[in-house]
XYZ file of C-alpha atoms in Angstrom:
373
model
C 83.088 2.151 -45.718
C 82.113 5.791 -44.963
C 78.823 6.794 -43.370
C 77.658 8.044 -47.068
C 78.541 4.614 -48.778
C 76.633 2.989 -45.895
C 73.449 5.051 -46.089
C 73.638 4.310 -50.192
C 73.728 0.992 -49.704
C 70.664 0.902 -47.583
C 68.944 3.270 -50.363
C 69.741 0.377 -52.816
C 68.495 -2.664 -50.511
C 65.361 -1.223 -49.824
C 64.589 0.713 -53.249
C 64.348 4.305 -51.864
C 65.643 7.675 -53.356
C 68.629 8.929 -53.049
C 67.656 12.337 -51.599
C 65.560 10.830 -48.853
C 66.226 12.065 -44.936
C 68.082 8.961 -43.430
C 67.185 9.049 -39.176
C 68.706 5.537 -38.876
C 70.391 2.191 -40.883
C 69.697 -0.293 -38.251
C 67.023 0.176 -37.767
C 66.151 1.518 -40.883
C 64.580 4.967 -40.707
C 63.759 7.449 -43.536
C 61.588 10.386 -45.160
C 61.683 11.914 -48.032
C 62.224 15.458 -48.393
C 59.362 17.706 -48.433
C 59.030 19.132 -52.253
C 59.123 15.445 -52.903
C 55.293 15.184 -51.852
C 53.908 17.681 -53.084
C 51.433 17.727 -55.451
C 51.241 13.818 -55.652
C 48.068 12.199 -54.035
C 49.866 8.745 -54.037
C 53.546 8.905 -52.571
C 55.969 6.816 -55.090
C 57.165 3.351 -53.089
C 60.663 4.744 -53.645
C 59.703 8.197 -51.404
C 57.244 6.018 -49.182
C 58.877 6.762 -45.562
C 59.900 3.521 -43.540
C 59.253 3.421 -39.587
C 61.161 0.394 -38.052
C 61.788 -0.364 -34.485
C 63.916 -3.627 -35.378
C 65.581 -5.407 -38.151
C 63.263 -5.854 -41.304
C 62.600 -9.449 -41.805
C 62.799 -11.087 -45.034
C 59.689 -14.398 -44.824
C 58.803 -16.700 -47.551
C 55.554 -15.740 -49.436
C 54.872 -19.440 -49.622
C 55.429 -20.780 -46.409
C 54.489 -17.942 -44.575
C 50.648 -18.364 -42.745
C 48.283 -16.160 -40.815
C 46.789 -17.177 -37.370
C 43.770 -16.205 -35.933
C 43.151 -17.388 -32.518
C 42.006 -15.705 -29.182
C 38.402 -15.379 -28.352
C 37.143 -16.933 -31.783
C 35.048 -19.572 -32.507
C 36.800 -21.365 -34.993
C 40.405 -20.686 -35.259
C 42.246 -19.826 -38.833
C 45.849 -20.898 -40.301
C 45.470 -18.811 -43.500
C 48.184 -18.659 -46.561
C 48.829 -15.901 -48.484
C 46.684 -18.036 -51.254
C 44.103 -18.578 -48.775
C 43.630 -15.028 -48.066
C 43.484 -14.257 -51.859
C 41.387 -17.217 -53.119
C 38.440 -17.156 -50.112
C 38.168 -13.551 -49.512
C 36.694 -11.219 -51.519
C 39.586 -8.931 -52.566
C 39.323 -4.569 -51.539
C 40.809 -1.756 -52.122
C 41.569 1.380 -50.377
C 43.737 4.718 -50.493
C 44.661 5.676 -47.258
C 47.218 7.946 -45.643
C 49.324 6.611 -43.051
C 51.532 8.982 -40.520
C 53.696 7.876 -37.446
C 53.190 9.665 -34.155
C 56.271 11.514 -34.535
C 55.535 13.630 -37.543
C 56.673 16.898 -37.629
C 58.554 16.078 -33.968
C 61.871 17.879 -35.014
C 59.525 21.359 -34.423
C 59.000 20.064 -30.815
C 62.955 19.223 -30.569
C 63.194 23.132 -31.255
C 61.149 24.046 -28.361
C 63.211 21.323 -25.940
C 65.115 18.734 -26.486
C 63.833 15.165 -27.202
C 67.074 12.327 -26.233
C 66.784 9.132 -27.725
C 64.002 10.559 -30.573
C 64.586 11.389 -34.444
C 64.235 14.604 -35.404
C 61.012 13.375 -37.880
C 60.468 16.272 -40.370
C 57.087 16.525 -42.174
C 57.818 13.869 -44.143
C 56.944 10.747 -41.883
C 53.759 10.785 -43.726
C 52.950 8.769 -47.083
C 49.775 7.609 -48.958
C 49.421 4.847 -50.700
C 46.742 2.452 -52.819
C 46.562 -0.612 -50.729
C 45.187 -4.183 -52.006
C 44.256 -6.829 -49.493
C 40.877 -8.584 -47.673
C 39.176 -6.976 -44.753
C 40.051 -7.661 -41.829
C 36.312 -7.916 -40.958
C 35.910 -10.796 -42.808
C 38.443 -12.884 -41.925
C 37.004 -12.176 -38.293
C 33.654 -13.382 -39.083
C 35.129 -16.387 -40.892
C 36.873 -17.090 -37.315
C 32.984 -16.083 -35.551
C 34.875 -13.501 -32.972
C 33.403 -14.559 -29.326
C 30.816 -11.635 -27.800
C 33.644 -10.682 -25.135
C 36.380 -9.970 -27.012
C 36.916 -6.336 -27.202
C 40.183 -5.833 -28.974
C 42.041 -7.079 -31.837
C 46.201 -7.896 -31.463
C 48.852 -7.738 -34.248
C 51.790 -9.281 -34.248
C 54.711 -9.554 -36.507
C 58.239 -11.031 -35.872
C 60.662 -8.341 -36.067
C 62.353 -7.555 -32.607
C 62.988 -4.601 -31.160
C 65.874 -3.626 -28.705
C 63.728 -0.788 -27.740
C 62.038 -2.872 -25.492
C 63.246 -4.312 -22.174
C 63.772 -7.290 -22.570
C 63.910 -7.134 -26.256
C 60.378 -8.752 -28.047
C 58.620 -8.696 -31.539
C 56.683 -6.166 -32.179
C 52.869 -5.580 -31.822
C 50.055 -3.548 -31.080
C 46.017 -3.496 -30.814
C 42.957 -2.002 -31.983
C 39.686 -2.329 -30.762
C 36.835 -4.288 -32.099
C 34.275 -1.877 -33.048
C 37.207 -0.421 -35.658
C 38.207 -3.660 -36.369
C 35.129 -4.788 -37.618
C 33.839 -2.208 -39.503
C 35.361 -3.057 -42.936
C 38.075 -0.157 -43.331
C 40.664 -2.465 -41.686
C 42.762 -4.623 -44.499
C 44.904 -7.362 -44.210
C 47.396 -5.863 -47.022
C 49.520 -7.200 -49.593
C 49.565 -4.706 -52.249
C 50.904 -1.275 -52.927
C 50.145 1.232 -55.555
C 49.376 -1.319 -57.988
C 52.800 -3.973 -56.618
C 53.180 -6.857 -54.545
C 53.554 -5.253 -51.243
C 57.613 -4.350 -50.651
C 59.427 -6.074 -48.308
C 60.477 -2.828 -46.258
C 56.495 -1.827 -45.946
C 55.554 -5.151 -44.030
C 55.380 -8.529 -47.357
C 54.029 -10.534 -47.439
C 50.875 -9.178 -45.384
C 50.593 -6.237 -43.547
C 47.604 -4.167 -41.299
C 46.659 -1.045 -42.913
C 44.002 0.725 -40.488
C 43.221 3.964 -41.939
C 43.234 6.944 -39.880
C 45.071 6.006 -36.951
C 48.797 6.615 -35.870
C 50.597 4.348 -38.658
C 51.989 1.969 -35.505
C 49.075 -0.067 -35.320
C 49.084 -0.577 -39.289
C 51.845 -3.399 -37.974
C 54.139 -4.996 -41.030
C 55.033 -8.385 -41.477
C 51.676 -9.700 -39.993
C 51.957 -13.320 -38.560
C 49.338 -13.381 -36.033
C 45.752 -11.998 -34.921
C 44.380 -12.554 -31.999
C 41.067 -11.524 -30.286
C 41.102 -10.654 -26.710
C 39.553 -9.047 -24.048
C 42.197 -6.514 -22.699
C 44.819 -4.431 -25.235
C 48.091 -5.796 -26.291
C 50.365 -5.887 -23.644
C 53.177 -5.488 -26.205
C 55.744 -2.842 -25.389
C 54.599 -0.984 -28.205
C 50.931 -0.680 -27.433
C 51.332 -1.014 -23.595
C 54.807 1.699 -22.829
C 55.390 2.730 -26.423
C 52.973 5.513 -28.264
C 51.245 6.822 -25.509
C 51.107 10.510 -24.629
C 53.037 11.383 -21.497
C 52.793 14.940 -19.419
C 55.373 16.962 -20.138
C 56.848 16.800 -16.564
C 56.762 12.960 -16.948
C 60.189 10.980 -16.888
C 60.143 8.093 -20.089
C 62.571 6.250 -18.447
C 60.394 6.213 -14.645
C 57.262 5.328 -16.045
C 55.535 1.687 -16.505
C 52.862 0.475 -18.475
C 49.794 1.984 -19.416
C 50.926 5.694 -18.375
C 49.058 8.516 -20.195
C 47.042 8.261 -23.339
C 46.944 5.858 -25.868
C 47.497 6.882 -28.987
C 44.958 5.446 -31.735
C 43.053 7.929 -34.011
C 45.807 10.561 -35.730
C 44.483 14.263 -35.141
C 44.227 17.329 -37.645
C 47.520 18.248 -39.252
C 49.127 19.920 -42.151
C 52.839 20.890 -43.227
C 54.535 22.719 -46.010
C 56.069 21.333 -48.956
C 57.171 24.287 -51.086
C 58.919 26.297 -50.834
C 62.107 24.486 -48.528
C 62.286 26.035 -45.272
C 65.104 28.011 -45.412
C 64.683 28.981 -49.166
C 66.400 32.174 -50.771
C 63.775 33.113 -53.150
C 63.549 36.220 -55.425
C 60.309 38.779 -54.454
C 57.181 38.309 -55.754
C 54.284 35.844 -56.612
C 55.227 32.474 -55.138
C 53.802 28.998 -54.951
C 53.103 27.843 -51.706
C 51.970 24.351 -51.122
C 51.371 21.417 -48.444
C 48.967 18.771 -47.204
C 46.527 18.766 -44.580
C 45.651 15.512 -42.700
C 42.446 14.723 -40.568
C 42.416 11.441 -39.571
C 39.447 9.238 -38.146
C 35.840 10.512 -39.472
C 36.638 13.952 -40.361
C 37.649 15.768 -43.247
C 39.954 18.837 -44.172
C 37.728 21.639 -44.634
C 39.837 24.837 -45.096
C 43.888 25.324 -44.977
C 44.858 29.255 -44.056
C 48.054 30.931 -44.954
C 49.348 33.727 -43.082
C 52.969 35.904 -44.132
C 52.740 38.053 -41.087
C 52.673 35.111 -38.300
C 48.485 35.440 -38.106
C 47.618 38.847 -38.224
C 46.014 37.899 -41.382
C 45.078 35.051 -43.364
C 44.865 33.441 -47.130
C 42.364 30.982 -47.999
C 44.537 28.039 -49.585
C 43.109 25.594 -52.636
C 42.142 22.838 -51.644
C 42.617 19.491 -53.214
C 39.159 17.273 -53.657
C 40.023 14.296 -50.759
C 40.075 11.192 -53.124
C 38.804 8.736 -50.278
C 37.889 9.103 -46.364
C 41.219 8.129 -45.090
C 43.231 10.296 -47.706
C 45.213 13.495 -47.047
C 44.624 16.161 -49.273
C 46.926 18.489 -51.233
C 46.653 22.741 -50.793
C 48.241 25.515 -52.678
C 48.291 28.776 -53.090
C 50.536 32.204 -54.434
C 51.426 34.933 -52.147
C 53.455 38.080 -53.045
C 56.638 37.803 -50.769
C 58.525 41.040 -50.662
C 62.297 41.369 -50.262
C 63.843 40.296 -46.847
C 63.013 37.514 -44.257
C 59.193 35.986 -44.576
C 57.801 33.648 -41.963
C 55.336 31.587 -43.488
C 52.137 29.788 -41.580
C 49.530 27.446 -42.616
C 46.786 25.905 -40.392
C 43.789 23.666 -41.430
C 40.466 23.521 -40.729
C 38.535 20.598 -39.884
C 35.025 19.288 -40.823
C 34.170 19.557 -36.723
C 35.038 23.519 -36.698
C 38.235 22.441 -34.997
C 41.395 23.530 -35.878
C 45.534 23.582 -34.830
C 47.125 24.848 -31.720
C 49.400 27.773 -32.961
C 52.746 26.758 -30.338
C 54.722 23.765 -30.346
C 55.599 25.043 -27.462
C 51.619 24.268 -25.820
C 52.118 20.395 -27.125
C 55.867 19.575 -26.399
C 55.648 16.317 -24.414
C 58.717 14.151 -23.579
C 58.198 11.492 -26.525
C 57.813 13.918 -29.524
C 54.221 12.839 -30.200
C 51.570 14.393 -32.074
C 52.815 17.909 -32.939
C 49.522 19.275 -34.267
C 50.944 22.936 -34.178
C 50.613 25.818 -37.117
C 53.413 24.453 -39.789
C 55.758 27.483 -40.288
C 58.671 27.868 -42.665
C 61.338 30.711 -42.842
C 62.188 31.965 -45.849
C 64.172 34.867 -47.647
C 63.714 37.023 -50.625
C 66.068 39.007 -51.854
C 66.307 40.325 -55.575
């Protein structure tokens, strides 16, 4: 089988588009192509991007069961029916994006081994359906000292050493403030199996690998996961910092995503004809902020253009930006930047935020593109 009758298979298995940017098959890894999200405030399940670290596991609806031990007073074993019968059902539209969105910019600047090349599309929004995970914590009555919450799911990871399941943490005081779902549907479906069925964590406005899939167990503690992907995993290293020479617990955790935005249209690398032309993207703040302005510049920031921007349809949702530009004939750099609701906004260089795991690239978006008639 060739490598292009291999990568269509794994479009059929797990429902995606043909056109979508394939990083890996095992595990599965994919984005869709820019133009693709534009415009639309919910991503289509079929352009959805998928994340994986291991194998995607395939459990049982009915036989699969929640537990909620730790530092609670009354431990839980919860089905899927239990979750939906004695919990008041929510809903929510949130944006999630991995922590290595938009790293292929910092791959330009130096080279990243062992990374993918994530474009701007390792961002997706959906409408999730689901319980709060703040209720199902005050069913268990969560004991005064525990100060973090642990996920974990089943699907193992060679990334780690040894190999182990994956999980991750998040604190208590965002665990229990009622944004946090215990998931199990998706723009108006049963939740897919390649985004995390039966259950999965969706917490909104942090870095999309604590929103952990295929949810088997919570557990309140006093310390943060230990798991290899809250512990080694995700965290923001110097740049002179060796991957492979550090332990545990070396530089920053990452939690709470930070202000972003990207182009969707036109393509990088377009050949356009002169003139008026669209130009659109989305622009991403994260935890307790909001986008408040999107820039475009054709001359690399010697002067600007105030972008539309779209109305943010809830607190934990991207939003959508546009607007026309008169390109003239030969090679146009084009640069965006947002604004947030703080006064902050983006650093203009990759080159300030390279580090040596491709996290958080934050920097202007640009786009080359060239007009000739």
């Amino acid at each position: 089988m060739s490598p292009a009758q291999g990568i269509r298979n794994y479009m059929d298995i797990w429902d995606k588009r043909d056109d979508m940017v394939v990083h890996g098959t095992d595990p599965y890894n994919a984005e869709p192509s820019p133009c693709v999200l534009a415009d639309r405030t919910l991503t289509p399940l079929d352009a959805f991007y998928s994340r994986n670290h291991g194998p995607i596991p395939d459990l049982d609806p009915a036989s699969w069961r929640l537990t909620v031990d730790g530092l609670v007073g009354h431990p839980l074993t919860l089905s899927l029916e239990d979750l939906r019968s004695d919990f008041s059902e929510h809903a929510l539209v949130a944006t999630l994006q991995c922590a290595g969105n938009r790293r292929a910019d910092l791959i330009k600047v130096r080279d990243i081994p062992g990374e993918d090349p994530w474009g701007p599309g390792a961002i997706s929004t959906a409408h999730w359906n689901g319980v709060k995970l703040a209720d199902v914590l005050a069913r268990a009555e969560l004991c005064p000292e525990a100060a973090h919450i642990a996920f974990a799911a089943p699907d193992v990871s060679d990334i780690a050493d040894p190999p182990q399941p994956y999980g991750g943490s998040i604190p208590v005081a965002k665990a229990i403030t009622g944004q946090v779902l215990l998931a199990w549907g998706m723009n108006g479906r049963p939740l897919p199996r390649a985004h995390g069925a039966p259950v999965r964590a969706i917490v909104p406005g942090w870095i999309g690998a604590r929103s952990v899939k295929w949810l088997q167990r919570v557990t309140a503690q006093a310390e943060p996961s230990d798991n290899y992907f809250q512990a080694t995993a995700y965290r923001m290293l110097p740049s002179e910092a060796d991957p492979a020479r550090t332990g545990p617990c070396a530089g920053i955790s990452l939690g709470p995503v930070t202000l972003n935005t990207a182009i969707l249209r036109p393509d990088d690398g377009a050949r356009l004809r002169p003139g008026l032309t669209q130009i659109a993207g989305y622009a991403y703040a994260g935890e307790n902020r909001a986008v408040a302005r999107v820039d475009v510049s054709l001359d690399e920031g010697g002067t600007w253009i105030q972008a539309d921007l779209d109305e943010q349809v809830s607190p934990w949702a991207w939003q959508h930006w546009r607007t026309t530009a008169d390109l003239g004939e030969g090679e146009t750099v084009i640069t965006a930047r947002a604004w947030d609701t703080a006064g902050a906004t983006q650093p203009e260089s990759a080159r300030h935020l390279w580090n040596p795991k491709g996290y958080a690239n934050t920097s202007w978006a640009r786009i080359h593109v060239t007009c000739h008639s």
